[in-house]
Short mmCIF file of C-alpha atoms and ligand atoms in Angstrom, two decimals:
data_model
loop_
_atom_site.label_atom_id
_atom_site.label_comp_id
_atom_site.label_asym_id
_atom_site.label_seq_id
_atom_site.Cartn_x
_atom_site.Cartn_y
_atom_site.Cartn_z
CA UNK R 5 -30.86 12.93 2.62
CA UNK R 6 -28.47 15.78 2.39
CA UNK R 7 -27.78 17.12 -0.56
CA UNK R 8 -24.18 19.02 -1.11
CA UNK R 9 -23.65 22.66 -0.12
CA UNK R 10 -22.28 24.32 -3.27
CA UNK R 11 -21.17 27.32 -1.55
CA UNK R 12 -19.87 25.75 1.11
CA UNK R 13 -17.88 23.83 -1.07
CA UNK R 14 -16.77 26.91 -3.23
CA UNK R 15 -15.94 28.40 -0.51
CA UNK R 16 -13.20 25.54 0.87
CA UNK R 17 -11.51 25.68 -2.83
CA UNK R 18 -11.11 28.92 -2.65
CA UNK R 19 -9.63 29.19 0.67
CA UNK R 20 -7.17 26.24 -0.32
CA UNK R 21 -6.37 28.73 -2.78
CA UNK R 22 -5.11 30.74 -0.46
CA UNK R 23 -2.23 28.86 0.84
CA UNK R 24 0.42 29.69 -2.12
CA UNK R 25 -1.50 32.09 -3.85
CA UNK R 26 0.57 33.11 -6.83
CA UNK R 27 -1.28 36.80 -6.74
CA UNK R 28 -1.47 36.52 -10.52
CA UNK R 29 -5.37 35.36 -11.43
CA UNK R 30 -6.37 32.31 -9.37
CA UNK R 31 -2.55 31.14 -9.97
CA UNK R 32 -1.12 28.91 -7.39
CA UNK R 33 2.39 27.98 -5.96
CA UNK R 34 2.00 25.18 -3.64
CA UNK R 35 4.61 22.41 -4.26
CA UNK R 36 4.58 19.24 -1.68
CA UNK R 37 6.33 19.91 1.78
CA UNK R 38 6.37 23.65 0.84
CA UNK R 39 5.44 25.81 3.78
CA UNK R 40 2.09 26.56 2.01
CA UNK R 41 2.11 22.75 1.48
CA UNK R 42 2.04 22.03 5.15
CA UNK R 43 0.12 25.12 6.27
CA UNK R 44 -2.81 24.01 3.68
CA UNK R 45 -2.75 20.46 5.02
CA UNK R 46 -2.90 21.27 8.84
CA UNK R 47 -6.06 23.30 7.32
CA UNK R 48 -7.27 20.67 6.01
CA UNK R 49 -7.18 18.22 8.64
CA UNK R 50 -8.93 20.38 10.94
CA UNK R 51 -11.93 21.00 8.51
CA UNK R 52 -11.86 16.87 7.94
CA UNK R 53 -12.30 16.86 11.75
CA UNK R 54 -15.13 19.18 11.78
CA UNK R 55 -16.77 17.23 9.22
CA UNK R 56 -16.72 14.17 11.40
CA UNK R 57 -13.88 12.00 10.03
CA UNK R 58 -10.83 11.43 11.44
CA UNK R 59 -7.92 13.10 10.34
CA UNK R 60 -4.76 10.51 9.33
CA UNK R 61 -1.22 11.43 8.09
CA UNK R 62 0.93 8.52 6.74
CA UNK R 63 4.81 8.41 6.42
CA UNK R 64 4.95 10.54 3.62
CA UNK R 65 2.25 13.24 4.72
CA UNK R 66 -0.94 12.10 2.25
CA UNK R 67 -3.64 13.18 4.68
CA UNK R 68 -7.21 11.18 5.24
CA UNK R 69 -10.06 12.02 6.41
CA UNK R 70 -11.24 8.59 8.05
CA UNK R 71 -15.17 7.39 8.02
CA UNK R 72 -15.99 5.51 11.19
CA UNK R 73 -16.75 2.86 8.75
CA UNK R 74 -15.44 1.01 5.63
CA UNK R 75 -16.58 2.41 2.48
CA UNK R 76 -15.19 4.23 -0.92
CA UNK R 77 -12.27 6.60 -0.37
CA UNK R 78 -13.01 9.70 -2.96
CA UNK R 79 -10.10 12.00 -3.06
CA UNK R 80 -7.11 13.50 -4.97
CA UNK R 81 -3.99 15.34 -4.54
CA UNK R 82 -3.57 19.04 -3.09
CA UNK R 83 0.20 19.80 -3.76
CA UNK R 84 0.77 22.12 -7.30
CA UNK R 85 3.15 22.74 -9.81
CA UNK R 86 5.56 25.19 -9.53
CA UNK R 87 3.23 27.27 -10.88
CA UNK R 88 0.09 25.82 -10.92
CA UNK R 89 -3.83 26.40 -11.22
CA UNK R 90 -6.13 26.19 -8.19
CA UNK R 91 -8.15 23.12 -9.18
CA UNK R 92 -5.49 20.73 -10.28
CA UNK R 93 -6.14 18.03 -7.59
CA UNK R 94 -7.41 20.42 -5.06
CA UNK R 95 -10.55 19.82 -6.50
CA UNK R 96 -11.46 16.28 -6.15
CA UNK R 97 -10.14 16.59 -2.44
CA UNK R 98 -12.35 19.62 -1.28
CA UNK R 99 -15.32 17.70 -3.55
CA UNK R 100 -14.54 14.64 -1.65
CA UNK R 101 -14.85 16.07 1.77
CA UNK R 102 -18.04 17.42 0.36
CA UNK R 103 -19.58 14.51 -0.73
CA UNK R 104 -18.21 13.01 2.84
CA UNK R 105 -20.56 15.45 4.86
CA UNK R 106 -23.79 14.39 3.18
CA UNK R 107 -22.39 10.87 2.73
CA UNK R 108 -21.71 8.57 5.63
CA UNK R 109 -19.19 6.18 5.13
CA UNK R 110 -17.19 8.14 2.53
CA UNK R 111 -13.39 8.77 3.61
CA UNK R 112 -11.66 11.63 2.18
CA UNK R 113 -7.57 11.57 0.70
CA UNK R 114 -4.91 14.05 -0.11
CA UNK R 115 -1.99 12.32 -1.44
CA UNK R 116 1.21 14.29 -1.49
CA UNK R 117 3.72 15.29 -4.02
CA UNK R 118 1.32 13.70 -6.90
CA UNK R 119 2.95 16.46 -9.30
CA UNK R 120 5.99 15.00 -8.96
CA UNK R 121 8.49 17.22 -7.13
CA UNK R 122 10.43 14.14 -6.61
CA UNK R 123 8.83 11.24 -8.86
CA UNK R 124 5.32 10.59 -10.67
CA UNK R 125 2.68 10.53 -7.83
CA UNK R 126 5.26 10.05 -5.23
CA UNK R 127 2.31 9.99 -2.14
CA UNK R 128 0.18 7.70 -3.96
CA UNK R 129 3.17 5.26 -5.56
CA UNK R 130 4.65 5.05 -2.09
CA UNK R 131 1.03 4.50 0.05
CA UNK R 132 0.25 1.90 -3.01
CA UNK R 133 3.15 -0.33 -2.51
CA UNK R 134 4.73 0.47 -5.97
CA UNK R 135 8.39 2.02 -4.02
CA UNK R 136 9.04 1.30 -0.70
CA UNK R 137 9.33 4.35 1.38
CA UNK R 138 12.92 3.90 2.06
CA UNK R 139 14.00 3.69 -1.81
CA UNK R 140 11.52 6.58 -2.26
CA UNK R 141 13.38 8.45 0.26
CA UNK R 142 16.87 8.60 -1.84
CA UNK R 143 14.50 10.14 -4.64
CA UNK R 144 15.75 13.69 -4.91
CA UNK R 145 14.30 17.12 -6.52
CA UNK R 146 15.72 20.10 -8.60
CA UNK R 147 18.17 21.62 -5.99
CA UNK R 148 19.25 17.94 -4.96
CA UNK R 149 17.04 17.93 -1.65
CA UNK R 150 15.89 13.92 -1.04
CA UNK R 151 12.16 12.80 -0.44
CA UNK R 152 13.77 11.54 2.91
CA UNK R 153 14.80 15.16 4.21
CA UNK R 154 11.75 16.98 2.98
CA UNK R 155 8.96 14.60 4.19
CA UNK R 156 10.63 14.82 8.02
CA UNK R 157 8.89 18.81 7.88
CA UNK R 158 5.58 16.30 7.81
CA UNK R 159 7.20 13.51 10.36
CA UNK R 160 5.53 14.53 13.47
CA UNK R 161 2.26 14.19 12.35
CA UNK R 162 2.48 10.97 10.74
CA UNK R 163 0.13 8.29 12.63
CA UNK R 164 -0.80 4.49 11.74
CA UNK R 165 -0.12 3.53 8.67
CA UNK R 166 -4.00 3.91 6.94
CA UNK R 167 -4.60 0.32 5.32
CA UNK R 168 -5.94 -0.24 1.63
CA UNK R 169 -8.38 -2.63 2.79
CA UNK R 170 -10.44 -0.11 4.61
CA UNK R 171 -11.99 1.01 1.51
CA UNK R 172 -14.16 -0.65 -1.29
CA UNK R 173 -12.85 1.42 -3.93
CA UNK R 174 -11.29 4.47 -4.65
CA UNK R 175 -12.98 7.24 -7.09
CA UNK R 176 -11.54 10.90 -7.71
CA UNK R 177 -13.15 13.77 -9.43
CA UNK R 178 -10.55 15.71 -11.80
CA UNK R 179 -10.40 18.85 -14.14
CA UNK R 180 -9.90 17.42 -17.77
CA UNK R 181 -6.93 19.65 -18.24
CA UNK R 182 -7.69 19.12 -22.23
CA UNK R 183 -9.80 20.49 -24.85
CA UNK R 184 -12.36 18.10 -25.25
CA UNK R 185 -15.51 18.66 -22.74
CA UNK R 186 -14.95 22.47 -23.48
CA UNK R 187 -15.43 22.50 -27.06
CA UNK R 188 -18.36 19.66 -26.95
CA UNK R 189 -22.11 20.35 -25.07
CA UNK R 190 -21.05 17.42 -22.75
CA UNK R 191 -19.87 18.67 -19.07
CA UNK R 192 -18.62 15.42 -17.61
CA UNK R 193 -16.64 13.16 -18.19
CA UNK R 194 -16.86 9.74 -17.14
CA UNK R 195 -12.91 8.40 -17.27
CA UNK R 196 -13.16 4.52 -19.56
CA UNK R 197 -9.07 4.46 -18.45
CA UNK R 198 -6.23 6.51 -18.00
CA UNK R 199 -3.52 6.20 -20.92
CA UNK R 200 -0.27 4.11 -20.63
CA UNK R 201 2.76 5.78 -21.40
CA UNK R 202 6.38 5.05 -23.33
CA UNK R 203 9.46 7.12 -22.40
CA UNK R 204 12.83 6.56 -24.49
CA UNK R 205 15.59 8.70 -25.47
CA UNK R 206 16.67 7.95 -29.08
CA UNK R 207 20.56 9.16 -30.04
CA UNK R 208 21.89 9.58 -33.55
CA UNK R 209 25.46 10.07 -34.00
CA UNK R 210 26.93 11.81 -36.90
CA UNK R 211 30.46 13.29 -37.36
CA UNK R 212 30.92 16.87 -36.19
CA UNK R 213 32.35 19.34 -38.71
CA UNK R 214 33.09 22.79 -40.38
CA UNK R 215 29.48 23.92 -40.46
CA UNK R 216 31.35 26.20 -43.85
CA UNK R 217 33.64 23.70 -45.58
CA UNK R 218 31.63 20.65 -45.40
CA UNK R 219 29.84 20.03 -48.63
CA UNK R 220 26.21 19.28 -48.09
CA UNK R 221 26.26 15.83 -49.90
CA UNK R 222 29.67 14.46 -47.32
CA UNK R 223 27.66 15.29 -44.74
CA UNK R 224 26.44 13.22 -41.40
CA UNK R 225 24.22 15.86 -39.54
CA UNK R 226 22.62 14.43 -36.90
CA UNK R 227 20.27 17.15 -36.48
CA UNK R 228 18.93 16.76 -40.18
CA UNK R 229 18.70 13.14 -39.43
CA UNK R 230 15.96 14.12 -36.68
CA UNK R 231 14.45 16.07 -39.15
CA UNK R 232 13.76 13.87 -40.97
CA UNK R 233 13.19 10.71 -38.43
CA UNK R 234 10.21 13.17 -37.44
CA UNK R 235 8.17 13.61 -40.50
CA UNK R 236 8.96 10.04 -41.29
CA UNK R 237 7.54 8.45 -37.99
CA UNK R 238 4.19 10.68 -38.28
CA UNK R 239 3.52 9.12 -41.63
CA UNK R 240 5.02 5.49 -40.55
CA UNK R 241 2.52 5.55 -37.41
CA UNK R 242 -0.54 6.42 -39.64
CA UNK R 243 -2.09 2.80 -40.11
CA UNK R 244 -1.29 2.13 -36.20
CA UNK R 245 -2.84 4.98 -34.14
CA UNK R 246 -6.10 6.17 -33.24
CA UNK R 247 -7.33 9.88 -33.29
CA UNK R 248 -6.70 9.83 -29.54
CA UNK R 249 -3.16 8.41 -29.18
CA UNK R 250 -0.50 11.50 -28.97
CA UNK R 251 3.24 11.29 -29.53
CA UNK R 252 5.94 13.90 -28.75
CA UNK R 253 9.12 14.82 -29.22
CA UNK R 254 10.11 17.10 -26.51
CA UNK R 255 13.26 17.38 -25.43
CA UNK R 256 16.34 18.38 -27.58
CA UNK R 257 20.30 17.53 -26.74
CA UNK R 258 21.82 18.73 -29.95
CA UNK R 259 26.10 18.46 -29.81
CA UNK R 260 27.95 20.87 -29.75
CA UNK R 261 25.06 23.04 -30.37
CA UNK R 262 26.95 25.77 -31.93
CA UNK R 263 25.90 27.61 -35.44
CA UNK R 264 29.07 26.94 -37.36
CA UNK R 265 29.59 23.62 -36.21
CA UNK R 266 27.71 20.36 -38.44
CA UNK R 267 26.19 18.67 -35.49
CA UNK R 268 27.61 15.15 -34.58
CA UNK R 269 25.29 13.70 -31.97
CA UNK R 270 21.83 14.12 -31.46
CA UNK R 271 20.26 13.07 -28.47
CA UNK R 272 16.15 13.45 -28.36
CA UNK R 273 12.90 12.30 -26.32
CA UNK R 274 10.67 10.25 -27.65
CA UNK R 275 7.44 9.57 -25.83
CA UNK R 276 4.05 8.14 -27.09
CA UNK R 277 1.06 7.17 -25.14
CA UNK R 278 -2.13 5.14 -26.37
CA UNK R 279 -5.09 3.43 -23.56
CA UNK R 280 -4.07 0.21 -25.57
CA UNK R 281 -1.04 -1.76 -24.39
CA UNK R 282 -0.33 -3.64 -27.28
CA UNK R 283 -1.15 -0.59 -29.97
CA UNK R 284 1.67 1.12 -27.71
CA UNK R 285 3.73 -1.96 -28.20
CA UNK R 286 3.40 -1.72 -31.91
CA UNK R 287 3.97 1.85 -31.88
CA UNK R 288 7.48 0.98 -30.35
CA UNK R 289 8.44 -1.29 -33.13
CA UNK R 290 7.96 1.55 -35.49
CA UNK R 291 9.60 4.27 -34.05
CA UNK R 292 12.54 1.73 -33.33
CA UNK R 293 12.11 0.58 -36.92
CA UNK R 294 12.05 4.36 -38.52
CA UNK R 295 15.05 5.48 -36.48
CA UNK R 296 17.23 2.74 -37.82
CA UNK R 297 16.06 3.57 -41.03
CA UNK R 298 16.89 6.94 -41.09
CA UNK R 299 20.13 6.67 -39.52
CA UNK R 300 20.98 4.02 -42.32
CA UNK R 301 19.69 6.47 -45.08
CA UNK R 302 22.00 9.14 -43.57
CA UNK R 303 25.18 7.94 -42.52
CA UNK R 304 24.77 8.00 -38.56
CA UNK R 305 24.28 5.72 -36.12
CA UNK R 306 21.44 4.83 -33.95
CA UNK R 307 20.90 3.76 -30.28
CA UNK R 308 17.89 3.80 -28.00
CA UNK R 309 17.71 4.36 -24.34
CA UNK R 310 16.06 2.82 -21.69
CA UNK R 311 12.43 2.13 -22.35
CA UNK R 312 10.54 3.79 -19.28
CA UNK R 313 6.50 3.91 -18.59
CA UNK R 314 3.37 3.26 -17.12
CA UNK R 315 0.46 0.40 -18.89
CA UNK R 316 -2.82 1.38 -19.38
CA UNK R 317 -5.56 1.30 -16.23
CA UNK R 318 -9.00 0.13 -17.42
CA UNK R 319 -11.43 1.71 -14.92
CA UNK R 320 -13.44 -0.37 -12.40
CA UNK R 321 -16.51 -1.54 -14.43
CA UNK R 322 -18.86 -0.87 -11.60
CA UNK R 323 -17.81 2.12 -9.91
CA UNK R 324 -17.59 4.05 -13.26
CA UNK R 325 -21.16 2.71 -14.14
CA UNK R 326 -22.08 4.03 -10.51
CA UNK R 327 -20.52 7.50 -12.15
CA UNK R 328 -22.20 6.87 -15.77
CA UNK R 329 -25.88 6.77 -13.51
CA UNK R 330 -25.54 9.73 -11.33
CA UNK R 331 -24.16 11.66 -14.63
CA UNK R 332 -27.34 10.94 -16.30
CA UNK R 333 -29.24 11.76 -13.64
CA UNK R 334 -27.75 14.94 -12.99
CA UNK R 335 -26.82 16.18 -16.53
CA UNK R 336 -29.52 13.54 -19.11
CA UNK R 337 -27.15 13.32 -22.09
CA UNK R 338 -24.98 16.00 -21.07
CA UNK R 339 -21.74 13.34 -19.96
CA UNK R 340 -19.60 10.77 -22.35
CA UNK R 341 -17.07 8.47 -21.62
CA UNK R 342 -13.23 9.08 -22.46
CA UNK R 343 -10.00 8.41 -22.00
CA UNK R 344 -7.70 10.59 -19.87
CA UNK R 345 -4.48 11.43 -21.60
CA UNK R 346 -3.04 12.48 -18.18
CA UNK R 347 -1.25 10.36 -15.43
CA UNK R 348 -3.44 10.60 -12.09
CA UNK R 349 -3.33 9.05 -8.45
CA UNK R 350 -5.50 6.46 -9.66
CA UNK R 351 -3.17 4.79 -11.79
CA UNK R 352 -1.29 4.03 -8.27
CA UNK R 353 -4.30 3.83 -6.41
CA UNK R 354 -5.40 1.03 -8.85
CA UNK R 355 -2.66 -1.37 -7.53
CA UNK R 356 -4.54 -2.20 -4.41
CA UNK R 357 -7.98 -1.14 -4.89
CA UNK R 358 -10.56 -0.57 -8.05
CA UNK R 359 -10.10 2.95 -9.22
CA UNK R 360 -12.97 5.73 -11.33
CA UNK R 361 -12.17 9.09 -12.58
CA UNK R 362 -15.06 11.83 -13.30
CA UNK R 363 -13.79 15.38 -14.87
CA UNK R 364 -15.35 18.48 -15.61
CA UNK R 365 -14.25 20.75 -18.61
CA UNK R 366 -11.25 23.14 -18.49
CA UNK R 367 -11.85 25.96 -19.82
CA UNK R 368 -9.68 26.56 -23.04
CA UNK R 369 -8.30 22.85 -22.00
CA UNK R 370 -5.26 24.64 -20.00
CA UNK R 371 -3.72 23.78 -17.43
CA UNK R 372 -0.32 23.48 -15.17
CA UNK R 373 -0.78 27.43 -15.65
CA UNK R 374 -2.14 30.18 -13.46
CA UNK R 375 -4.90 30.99 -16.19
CA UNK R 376 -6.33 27.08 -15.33
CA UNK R 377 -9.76 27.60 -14.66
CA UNK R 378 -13.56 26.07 -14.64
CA UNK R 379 -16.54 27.62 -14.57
CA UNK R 380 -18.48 27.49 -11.07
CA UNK R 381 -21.13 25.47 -12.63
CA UNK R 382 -19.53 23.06 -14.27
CA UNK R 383 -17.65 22.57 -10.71
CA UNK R 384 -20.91 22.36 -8.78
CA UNK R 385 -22.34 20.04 -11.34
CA UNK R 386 -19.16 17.80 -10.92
CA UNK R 387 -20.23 17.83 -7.09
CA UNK R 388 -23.59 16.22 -7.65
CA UNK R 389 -22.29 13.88 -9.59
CA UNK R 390 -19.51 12.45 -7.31
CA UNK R 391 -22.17 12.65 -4.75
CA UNK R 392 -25.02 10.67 -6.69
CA UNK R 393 -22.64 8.17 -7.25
CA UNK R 394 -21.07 7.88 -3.25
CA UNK R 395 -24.40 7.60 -2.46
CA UNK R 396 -24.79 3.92 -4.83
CA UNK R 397 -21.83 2.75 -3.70
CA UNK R 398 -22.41 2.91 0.09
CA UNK R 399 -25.90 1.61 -0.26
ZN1 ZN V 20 -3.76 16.58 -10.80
#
C-alpha cells in the first residue's frame, strides 16, 4: 500500500502558490480565468498527467484528473479571492491528487470560479446542472465582463463533457476558515452539513428632513428605525436559534446619507443562516414580524425584498462515516463532527452525487486574507485522513 508523500504534497501547494503570489506572507491573487488562473491550471493538468490520470477540461474550465476507472471524485476549487490565502480550495485539490497517487481509482477536480467572480460556485453550479451554461454565460463580474467572454481564454482546452455518473461520490477536504478546531484539541473536522442560507434586503421609509429644525419627537428617521429593528430582532430570535446559527446585517444604503439631513429611506441586508431548514424558516417569520413592528412603532414604512438562498445539505451518511473511521484512526479522539457555516462546491456537487467535507483548523479562524494559514501538521494530518478514507470507499 502506499502511503501519502507529505512533502511531496507540501511541495505542490506551495508551488500553486506561486501562480498569483500576492508577495505579502503566503497571500494569494488568483481569481478564475486570471492569467495566473490559467497558467496554474495548465500546471496542474500536467502534474494530473504525471500522476496517471487523465487530464479533462469542461466548458467552463473546472479541470479533472480522470481514474481509468469509476470511483470517488475528491477535489475542490483552485481559483482565490481577490485577495486570498493559499489554502482556500487549493488545498483539497493538491490533497486530492495526493490521495489519487497512492489510491487507484480516485479522480481528482478543480472547479472554477467557486469564489464567485461571477456567481456562488459558478464551475460547480454550472457542471451540476443547477444554470445552464448559456444563462451562466450572461452572468457578469465587477467591471461588467460576462462568464461567456472570460471562460473563451479556457475554450480551447475544453474536451468531453466529464459525466456525474462516473463517480460514486464526491468528498473534498477544506480549511475551516472559523475559529472552532483552533481553539479546541480536536484537528479535524468531520463536516455533519453545510448551512443553508437566507438573503433579503429589508427597506424602511421615513420622511427626509432638516436634520436641525426637526424636533426629535415629529420625527420618522429611518436610520433610528434600524437601530432599533437590530437590537430588537437579537432579542426576538433568542427562543429560535441555536449557539451555531449566525445572522448579519451587512450592508448599509442609508438616503441621502448626508449629516444634516433626517434620513428618509433606509435600505439594509439582512441575511441569516441555520443547518435547519425549517428553524431558518421560522427565523424569517421573525425578522419579517420585528421589522413591521418597528416600522409601526416609528412612523415608517416597511417592505422586504426578494428572498434569495441556498437549503441546508445533510452530508452523505456513509462517506462521512468512511471520514469519521479514518479520523479515528489517524487522530483517536482528536476529530468531531460540525457544521460548516461556509458555502462550498459540495453544496452543488450534492445535486447529482452524495457529497463529505473534512477540514483542518485555521489558524486564528481567518480567512479570505493573505494572513490565512494552517500549520503543516495539521495539513499533513488532513492528508491521511482523506486518504484512509479513499482507501474504504474504493474497496
Ligand atoms: Zn473555498
Amino acid at each position: 500500500m502506499t502511503e501519502p508523500d507529505t512533502e511531496r504534497f507540501l511541495a505542490d501547494l506551495h508551488k500553486l502558490r506561486s501562480f498569483g503570489a500576492s508577495g505579502i506572507g503566503k497571500g494569494v491573487m488568483r481569481p478564475a480565468y486570471s492569467d495566473a488562473d490559467l497558467a496554474s491550471r495548465d500546471w496542474l493538468a500536467g502534474r494530473m498527467a504525471e500522476a496517471g490520470l487523465t487530464p479533462v477540461f469542461d466548458s467552463m474550465g473546472n479541470l479533472f484528473g480522470l481514474s481509468d476507472r469509476p470511483g470517488p471524485l475528491l477535489g475542490s476549487h483552485s481559483d482565490t479571492q481577490p485577495e486570498g490565502g493559499w489554502l482556500d480550495g487549493a488545498l483539497g485539490v493538491i490533497a486530492a491528487l495526493e490521495v489519487a497517487r497512492c489510491v487507484p481509482g480516485v479522480s481528482v477536480v478543480s472547479f472554477q470560479d467557486e469564489e464567485g467572480r461571477f456567481g456562488v460556485c459558478t464551475g460547480s453550479e454550472v457542471w451540476s446542472g443547477g444554470t445552464p451554461q448559456d444563462e451562466a454565460d450572461r452572468l457578469s463580474d465587477d467591471d461588467g465582463i460576462t462568464l461567456g467572454v472570460a471562460r473563451r481564454a479556457l475554450a480551447e482546452r475544453a474536451g468531453e463533457p466529464v459525466r456525474p455518473d462516473r463517480f460514486t461520490g464526491y468528498v473534498e477536504m477544506h480549511i475551516e476558515q472559523g475559529p472552532v478546531l483552533d481553539s479546541c484539541e480536536d484537528v479535524v473536522g468531520v463536516v455533519s452539513d453545510i448551512v443553508g442560507i437566507r438573503d433579503m434586503l429589508i427597506t424602511f421609509t421615513g420622511q427626509q428632513n432638516h436634520a436641525g429644525t426637526t424636533p426629535m419627537a415629529l420625527r420618522q428617521d429611518a436610520f433610528q428605525g434600524l437601530a432599533a429593528f437590530s437590537t430588537a430582532l437579537n432579542d426576538a430570535l433568542r427562543n429560535v436559534v441555536t449557539p451555531q446559527t449566525v445572522w448579519t446585517i451587512g450592508h448599509v444604503s442609508v438616503h441621502p446619507n448626508a449629516s444634516a439631513i433626517v434620513p428618509g429611506r433606509v435600505t439594509f441586508s439582512m441575511q441569516w443562516r441555520d443547518g435547519d431548514k425549517g428553524r431558518l424558516h421560522r427565523m424569517e417569520q421573525v425578522v419579517r414580524d420585528t421589522a413591521r413592528k418597528v416600522a409601526d412603532e416609528r412612523g415608517l414604512q416597511c417592505s422586504f425584498g426578494e428572498m434569495l438562498g441556498l437549503d441546508p445539505v445533510a452530508m452523505d451518511g456513509r462517506l462521512a462515516d468512511a471520514l469519521a473511521q479514518a479520523a479515528e484512526e489517524v487522530v483517536p479522539g482528536k476529530w468531531r463532527r460540525m457544521p460548516s457555516g461556509a458555502l462550498h462546491d459540495a453544496t452543488n456537487v450534492a445535486r447529482v452525487l452524495p457529497v463529505a467535507m473534512l477540514f483542518v483548523p485555521s489558524i486564528g479562524g481567518l480567512s479570505h486574507d493573505f494572513a490565512e494559514d494552517t500549520d503543516e501538521a495539521d495539513l499533513a494530518t488532513g492528508l491521511r485522513v482523506l486518504t484512509g478514507a479513499a482507501r474504504k470507499l474504493v474497496s
